[in-house]
mmCIF file of C-alpha atoms and ligand atoms in Angstrom:
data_model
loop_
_atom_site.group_PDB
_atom_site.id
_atom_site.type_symbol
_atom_site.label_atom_id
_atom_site.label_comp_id
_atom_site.label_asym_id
_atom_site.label_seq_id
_atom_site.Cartn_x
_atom_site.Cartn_y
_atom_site.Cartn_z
ATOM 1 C CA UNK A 1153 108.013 99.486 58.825
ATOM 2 C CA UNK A 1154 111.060 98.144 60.571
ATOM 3 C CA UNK A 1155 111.518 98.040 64.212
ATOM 4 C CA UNK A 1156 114.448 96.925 66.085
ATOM 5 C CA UNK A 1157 115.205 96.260 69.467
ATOM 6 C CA UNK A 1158 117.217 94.551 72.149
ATOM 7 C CA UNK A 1159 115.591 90.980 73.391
ATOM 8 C CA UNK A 1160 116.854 90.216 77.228
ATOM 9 C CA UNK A 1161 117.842 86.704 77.756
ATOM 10 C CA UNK A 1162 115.400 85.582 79.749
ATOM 11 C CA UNK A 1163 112.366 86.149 76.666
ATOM 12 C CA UNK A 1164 115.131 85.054 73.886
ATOM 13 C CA UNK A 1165 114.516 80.852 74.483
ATOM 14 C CA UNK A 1166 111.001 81.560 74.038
ATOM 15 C CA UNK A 1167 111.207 83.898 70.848
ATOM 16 C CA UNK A 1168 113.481 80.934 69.218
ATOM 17 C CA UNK A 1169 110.525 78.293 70.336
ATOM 18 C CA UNK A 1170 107.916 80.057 69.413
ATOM 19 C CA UNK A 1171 109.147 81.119 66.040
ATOM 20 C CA UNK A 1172 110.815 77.052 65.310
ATOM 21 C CA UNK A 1173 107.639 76.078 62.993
ATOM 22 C CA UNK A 1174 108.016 79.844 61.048
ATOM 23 C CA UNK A 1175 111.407 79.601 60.162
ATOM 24 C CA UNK A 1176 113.009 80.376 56.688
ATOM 25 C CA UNK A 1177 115.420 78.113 55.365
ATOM 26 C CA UNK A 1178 118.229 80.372 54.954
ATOM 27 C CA UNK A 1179 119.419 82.489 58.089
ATOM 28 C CA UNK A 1180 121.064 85.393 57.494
ATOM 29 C CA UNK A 1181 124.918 86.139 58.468
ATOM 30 C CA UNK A 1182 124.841 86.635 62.190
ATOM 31 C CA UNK A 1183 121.448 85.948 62.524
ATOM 32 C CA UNK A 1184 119.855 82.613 64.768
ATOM 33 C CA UNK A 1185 117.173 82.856 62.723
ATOM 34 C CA UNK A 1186 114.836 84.308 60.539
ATOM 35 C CA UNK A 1187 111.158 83.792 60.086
ATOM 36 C CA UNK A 1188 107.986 84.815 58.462
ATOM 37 C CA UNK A 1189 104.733 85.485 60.463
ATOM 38 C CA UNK A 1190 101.706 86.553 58.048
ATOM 39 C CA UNK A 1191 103.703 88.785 55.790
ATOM 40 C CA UNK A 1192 105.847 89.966 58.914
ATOM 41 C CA UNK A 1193 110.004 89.426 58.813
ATOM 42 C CA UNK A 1194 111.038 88.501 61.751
ATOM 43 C CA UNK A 1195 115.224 88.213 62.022
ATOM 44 C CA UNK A 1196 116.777 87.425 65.824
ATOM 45 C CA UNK A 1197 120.944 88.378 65.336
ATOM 46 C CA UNK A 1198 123.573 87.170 68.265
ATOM 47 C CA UNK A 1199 124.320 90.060 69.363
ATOM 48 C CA UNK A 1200 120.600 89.583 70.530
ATOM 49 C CA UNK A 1201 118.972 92.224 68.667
ATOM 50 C CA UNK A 1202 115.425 91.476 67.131
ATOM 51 C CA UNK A 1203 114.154 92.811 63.643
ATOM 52 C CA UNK A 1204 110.399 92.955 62.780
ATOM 53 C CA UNK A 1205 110.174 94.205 58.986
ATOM 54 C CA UNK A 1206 106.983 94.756 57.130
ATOM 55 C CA UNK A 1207 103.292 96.107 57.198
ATOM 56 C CA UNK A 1208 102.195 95.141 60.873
ATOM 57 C CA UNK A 1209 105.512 94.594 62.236
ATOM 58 C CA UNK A 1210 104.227 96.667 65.049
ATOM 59 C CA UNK A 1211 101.830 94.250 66.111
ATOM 60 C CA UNK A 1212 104.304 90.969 66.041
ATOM 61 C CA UNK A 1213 106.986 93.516 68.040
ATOM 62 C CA UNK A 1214 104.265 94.270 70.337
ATOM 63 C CA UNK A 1215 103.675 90.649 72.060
ATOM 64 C CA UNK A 1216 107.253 90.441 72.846
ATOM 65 C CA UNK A 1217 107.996 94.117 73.619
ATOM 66 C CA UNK A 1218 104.862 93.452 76.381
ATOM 67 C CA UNK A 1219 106.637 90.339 77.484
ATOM 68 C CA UNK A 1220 109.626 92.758 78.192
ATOM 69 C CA UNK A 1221 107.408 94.519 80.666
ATOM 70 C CA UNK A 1222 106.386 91.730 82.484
ATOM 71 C CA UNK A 1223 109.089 89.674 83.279
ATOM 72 C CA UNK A 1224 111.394 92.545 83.250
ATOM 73 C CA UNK A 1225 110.055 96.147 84.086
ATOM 74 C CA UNK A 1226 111.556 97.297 80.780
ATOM 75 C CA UNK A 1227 109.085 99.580 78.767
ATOM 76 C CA UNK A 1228 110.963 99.656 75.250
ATOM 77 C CA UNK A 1229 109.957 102.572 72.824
ATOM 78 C CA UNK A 1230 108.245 100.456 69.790
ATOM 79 C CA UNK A 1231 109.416 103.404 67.304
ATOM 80 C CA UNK A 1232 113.231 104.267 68.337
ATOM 81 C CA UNK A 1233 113.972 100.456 69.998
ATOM 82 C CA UNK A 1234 115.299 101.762 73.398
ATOM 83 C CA UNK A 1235 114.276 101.467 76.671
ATOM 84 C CA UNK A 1236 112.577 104.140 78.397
ATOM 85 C CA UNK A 1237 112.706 103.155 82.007
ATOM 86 C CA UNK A 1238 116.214 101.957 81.763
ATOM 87 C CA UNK A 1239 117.448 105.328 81.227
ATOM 88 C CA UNK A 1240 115.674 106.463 84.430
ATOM 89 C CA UNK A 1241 116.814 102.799 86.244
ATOM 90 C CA UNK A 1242 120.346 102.779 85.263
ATOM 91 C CA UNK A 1243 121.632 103.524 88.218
ATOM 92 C CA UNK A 1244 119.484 101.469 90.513
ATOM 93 C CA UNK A 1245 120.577 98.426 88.442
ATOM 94 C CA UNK A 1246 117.737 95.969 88.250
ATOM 95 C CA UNK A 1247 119.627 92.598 89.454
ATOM 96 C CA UNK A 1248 117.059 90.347 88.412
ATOM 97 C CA UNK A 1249 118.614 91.267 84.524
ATOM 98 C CA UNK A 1250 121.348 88.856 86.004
ATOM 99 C CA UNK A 1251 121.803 85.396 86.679
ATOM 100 C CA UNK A 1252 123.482 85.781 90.345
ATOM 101 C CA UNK A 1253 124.511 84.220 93.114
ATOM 102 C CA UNK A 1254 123.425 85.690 95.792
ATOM 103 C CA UNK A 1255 123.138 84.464 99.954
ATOM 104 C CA UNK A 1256 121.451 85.734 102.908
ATOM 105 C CA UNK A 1257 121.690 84.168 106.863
ATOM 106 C CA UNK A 1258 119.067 83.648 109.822
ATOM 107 C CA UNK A 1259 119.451 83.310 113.302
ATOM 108 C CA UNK A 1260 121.376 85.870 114.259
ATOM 109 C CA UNK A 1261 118.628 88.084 116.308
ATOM 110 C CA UNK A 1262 117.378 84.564 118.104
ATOM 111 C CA UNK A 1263 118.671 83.721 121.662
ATOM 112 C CA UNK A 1264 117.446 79.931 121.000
ATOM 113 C CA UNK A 1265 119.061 78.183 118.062
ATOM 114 C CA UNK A 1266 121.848 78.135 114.760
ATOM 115 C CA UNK A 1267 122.814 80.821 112.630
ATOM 116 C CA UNK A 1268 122.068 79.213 108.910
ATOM 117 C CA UNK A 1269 123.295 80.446 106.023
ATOM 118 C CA UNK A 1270 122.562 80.123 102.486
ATOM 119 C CA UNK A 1271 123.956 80.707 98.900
ATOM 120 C CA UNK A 1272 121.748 80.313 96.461
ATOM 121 C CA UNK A 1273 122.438 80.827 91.998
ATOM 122 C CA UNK A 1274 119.646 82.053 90.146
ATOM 123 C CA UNK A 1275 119.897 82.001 86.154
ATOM 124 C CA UNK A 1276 117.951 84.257 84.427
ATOM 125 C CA UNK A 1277 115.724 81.027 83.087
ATOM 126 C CA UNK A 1278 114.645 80.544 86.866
ATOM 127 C CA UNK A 1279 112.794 83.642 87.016
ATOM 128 C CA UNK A 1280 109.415 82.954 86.078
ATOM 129 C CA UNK A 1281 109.167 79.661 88.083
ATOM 130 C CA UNK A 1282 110.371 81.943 91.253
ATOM 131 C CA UNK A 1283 107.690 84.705 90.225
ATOM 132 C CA UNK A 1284 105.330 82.249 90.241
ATOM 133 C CA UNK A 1285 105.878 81.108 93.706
ATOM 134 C CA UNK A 1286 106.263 84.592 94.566
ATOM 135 C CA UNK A 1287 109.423 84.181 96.219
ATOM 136 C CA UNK A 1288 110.062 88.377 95.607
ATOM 137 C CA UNK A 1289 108.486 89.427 99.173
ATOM 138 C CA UNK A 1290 110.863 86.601 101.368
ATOM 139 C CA UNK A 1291 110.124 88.978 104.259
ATOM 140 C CA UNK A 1292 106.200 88.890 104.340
ATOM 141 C CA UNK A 1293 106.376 85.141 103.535
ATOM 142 C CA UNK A 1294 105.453 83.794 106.859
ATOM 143 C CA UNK A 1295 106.722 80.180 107.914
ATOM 144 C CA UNK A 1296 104.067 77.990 106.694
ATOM 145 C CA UNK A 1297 104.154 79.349 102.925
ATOM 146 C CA UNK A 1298 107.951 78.620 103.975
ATOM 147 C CA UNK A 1299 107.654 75.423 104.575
ATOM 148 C CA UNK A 1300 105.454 74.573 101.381
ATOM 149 C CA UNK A 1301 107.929 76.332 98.956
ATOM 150 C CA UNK A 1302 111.779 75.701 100.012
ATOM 151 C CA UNK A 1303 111.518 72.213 99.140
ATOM 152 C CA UNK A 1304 110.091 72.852 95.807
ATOM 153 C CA UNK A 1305 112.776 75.586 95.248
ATOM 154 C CA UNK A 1306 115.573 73.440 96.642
ATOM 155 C CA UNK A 1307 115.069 71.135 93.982
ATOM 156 C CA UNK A 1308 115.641 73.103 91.361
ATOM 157 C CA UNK A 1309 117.928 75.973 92.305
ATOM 158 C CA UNK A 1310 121.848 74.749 93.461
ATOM 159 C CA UNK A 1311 122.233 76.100 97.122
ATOM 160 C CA UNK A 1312 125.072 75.661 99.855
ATOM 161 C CA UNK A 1313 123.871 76.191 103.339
ATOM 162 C CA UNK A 1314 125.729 75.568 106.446
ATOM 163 C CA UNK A 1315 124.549 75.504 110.214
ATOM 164 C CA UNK A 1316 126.670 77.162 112.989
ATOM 165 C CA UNK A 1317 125.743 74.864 115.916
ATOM 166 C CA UNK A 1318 125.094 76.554 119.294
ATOM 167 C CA UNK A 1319 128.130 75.183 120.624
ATOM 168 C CA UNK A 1320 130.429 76.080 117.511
ATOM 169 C CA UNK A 1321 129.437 79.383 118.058
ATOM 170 C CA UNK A 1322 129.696 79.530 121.826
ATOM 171 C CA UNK A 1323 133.742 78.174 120.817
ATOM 172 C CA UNK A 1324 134.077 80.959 118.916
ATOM 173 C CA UNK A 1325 136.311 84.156 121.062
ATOM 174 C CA UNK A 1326 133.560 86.510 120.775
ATOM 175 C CA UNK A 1327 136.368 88.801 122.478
ATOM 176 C CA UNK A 1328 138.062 88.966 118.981
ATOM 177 C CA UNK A 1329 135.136 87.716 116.493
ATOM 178 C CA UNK A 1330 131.922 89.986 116.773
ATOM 179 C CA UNK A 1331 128.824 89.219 114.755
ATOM 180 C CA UNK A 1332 129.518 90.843 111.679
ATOM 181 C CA UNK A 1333 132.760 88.587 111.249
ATOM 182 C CA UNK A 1334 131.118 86.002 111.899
ATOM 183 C CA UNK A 1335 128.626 86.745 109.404
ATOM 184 C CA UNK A 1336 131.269 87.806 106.933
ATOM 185 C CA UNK A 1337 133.228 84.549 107.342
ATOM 186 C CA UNK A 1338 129.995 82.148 106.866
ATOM 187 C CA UNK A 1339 128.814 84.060 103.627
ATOM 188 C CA UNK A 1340 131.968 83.602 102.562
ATOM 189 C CA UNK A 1341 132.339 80.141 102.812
ATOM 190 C CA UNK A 1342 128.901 79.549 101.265
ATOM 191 C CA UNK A 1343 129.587 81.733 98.145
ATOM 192 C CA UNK A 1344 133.065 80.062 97.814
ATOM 193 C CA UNK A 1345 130.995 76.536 97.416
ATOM 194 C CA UNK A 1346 128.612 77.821 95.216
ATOM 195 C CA UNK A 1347 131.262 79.933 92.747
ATOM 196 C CA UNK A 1348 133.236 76.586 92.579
ATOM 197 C CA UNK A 1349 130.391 74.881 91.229
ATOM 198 C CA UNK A 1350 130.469 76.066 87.567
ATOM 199 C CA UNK A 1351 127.346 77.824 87.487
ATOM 200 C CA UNK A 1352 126.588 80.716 84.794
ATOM 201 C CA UNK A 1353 126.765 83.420 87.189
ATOM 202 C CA UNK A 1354 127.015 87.761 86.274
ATOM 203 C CA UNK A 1355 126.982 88.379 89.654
ATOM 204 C CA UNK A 1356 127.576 87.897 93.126
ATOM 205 C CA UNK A 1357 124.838 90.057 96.006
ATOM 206 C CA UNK A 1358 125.094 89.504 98.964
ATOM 207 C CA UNK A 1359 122.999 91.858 101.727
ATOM 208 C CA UNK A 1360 124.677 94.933 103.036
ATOM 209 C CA UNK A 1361 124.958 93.755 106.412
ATOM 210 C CA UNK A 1362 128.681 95.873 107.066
ATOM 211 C CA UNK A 1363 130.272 98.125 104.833
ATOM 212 C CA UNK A 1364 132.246 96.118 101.837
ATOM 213 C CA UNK A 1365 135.453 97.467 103.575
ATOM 214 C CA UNK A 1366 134.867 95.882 106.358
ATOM 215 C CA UNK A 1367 133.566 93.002 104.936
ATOM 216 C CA UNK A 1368 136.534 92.297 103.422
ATOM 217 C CA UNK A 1369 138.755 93.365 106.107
ATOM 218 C CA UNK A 1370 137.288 90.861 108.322
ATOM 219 C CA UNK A 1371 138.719 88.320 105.683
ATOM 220 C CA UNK A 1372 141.925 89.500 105.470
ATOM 221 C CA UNK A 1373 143.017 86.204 107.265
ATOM 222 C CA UNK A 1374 141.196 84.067 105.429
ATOM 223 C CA UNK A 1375 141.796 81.882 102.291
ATOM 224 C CA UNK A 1376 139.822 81.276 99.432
ATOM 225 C CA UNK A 1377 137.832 84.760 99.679
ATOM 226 C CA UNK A 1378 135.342 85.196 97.363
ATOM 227 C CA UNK A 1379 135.682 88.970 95.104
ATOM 228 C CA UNK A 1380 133.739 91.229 93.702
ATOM 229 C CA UNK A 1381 130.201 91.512 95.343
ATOM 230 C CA UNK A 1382 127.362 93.638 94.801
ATOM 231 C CA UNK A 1383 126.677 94.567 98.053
ATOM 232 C CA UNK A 1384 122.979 96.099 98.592
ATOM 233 C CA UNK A 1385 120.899 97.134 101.180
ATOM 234 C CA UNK A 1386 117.290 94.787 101.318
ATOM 235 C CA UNK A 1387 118.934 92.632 98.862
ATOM 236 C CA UNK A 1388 116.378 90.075 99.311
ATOM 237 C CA UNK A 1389 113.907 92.576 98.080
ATOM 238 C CA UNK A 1390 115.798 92.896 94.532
ATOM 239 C CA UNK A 1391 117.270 90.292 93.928
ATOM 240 C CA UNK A 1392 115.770 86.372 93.503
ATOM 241 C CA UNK A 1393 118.951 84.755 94.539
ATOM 242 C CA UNK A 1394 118.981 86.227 97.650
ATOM 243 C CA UNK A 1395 115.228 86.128 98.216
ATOM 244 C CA UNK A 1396 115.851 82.198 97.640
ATOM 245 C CA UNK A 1397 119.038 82.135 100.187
ATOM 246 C CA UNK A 1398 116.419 83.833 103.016
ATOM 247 C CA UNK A 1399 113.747 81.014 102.411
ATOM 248 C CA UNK A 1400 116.229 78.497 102.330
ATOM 249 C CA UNK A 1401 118.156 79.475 105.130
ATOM 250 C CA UNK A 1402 114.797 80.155 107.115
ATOM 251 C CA UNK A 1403 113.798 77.110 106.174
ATOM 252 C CA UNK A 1404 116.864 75.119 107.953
ATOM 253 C CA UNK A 1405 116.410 77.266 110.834
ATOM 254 C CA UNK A 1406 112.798 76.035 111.226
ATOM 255 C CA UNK A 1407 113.824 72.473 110.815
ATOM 256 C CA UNK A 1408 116.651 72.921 113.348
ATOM 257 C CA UNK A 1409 114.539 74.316 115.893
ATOM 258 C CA UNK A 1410 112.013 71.929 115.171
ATOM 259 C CA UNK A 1411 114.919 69.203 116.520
ATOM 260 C CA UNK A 1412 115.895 71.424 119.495
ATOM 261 C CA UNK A 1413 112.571 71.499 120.631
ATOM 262 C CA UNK A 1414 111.784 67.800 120.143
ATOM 263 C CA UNK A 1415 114.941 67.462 122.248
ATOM 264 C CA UNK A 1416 114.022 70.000 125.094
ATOM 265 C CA UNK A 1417 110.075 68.270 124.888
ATOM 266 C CA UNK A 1418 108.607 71.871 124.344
ATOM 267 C CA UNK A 1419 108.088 73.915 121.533
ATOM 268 C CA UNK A 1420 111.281 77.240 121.824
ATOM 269 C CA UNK A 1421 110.293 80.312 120.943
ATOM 270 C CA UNK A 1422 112.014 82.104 118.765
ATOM 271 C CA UNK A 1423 113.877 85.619 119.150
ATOM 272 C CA UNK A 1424 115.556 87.302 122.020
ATOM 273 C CA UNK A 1425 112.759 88.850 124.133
ATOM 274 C CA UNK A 1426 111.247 88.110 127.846
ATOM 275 C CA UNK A 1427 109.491 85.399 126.540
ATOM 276 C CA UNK A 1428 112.662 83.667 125.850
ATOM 277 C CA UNK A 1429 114.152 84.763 128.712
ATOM 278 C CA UNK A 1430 111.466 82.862 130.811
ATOM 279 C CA UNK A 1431 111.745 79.832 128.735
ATOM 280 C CA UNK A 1432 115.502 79.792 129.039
ATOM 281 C CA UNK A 1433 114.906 80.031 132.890
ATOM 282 C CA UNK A 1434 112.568 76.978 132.941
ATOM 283 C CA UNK A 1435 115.382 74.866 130.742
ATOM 284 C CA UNK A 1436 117.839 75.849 133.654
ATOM 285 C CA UNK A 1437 115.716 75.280 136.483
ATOM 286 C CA UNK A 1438 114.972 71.760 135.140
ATOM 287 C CA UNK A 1439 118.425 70.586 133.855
ATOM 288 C CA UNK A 1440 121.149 73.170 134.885
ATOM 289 C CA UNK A 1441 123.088 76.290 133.727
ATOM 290 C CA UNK A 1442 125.209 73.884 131.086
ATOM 291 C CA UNK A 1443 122.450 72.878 128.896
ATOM 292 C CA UNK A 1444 122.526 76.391 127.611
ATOM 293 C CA UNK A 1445 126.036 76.079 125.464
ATOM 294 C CA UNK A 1446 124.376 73.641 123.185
ATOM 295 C CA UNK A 1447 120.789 75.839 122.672
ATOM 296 C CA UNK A 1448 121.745 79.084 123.318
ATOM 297 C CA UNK A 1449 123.617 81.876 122.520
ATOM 298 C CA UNK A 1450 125.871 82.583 125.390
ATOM 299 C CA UNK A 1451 127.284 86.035 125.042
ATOM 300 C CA UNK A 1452 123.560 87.534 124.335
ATOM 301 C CA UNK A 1453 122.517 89.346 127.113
ATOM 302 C CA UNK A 1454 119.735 87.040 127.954
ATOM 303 C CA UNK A 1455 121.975 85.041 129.770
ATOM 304 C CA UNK A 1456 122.922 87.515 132.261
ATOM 305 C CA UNK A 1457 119.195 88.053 132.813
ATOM 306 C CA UNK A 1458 118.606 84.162 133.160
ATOM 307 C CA UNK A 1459 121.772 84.143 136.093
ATOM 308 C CA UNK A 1460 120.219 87.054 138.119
ATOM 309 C CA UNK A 1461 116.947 85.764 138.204
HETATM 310 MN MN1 MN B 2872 119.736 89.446 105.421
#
């Protein structure tokens, strides 16, 4: 019985450990190795395909075609080799096949508060530590659970984050610069860190926020612009880069806020709603109109409801 298939780099540095003490002395042409497990052949080429030869080949394919499965949704046909779900998937593209670089931004809906964004490169070898901390579902991961796992995953993965301060933004000419540039231009200069780094990247995702188009049109007067970008829509739902640019990001944001509010003595609440609005009016009350430019963002129209009342 022979059975052949394709080995995805994330289970290959584990088939070469695990089979180290069963090696053969001689490795065939092309081959990384070749070993012998109770009467089983078992030959791993560069290219990356993987041959199991003999009576209960089956079995020894078995482990790592199950492996397959559960780091990487692949369900590979033990008697023809291929995969069965990728021909369904090949369109959707699982990005977590990839090592990628991939960023994500917070603060934008918040009155109080920076915008932070993140870049973040995930190699293919990261994935199991990230599925561990189940870092998939960044969304239902609610701040505490943040708190406990950015540090851990800033050790580890290279990130570039930057802060917009309040005031930077309130310099900006939001006459000529709406939010989506803004966005555009701060991913930008995030990847462009991170690219420049010399990481083993396949890809670059970044979350549909605009059209690519536009994306790139809002550029157009920029140097250094970073090319070819998966865009996707919930990109921090499929794709661990990203996922680790939202906790990241989040992260900062909490910490930042954490200093505004030390600064203001109360604890600022976070989004754009009435709440806000009557914390914002408190703030004013207390210390004027002009300590707004360095919490706040301006040209939301919480400030208009802040003058009135
Ligand atoms: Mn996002």
């Amino acid at each position: 019985m022979t059975i052949v298939f394709k080995i995805s780099d994330n289970i290959k540095p584990k088939m070469i450990k695990y089979y180290d003490v069963l090696k053969r002395d001689k490795t065939p042409p092309y081959a990384i190795f070749q070993a012998e497990e109770s009467g089983t052949i078992i030959t791993l080429y560069e290219s990356g395909k993987v041959m199991f030869q003999g009576i209960s080949a089956d079995i020894d394919a078995r482990i790592w075609i199950d492996l397959e499965k559960k780091y990487n949704n692949r369900i590979i046909d033990i008697k023809t080799g291929k995969d069965i779900a990728s021909i369904k998937q090949k369109d959707t593209d699982n990005l977590n096949n990839y090592s990628t670089i991939g960023s994500d931004e917070v603060g934008c809906g918040d009155y109080f508060g920076p915008i932070v964004v993140c870049a973040a490169f995930v190699g293919v070898l990261d994935h199991e530590f990230l599925n561990e901390l189940k870092v998939m579902d960044s969304k239902k991961i609610n701040d505490d659970r943040i708190k406990e796992i950015a540090p851990i995953i800033m050790k580890r993965i290279p990130y570039s984050a930057y802060i917009l301060s309040n005031e930077e933004y309130n310099n900006l000419d939001h006459s000529k610069v709406n939010l989506n540039k803004i966005k555009a231009l701060l991913h930008n200069k995030v990847l462009f860190n991170l690219v420049n780094k010399d990481l083993k990247y396949e890809k670059i995702v970044v979350d549909e926020f605009t059209p690519s188009k536009n994306y790139y049109s809002y550029l157009s007067d920029t140097s250094n612009v970073v090319k070819n970008i998966t865009f996707t829509q919930k990109a921090e739902d499929k794709c661990l880069s990203v996922a680790c640019a939202s906790i990241i990001s989040r992260y900062i944001f909490l910490r930042e806020m954490y200093k505004l509010s030390e600064e203001v003595g109360k604890v600022i609440p976070l989004g754009a709603g009435s709440n806000v609005d009557l914390f914002a009016r408190e703030l004013v009350t207390k210390k004027g109109m002009d300590i707004l430019n360095k919490y706040v963002k301006l040209n939301f129209k919480n400030t208009q409801k802040i003058k009135i009342a």
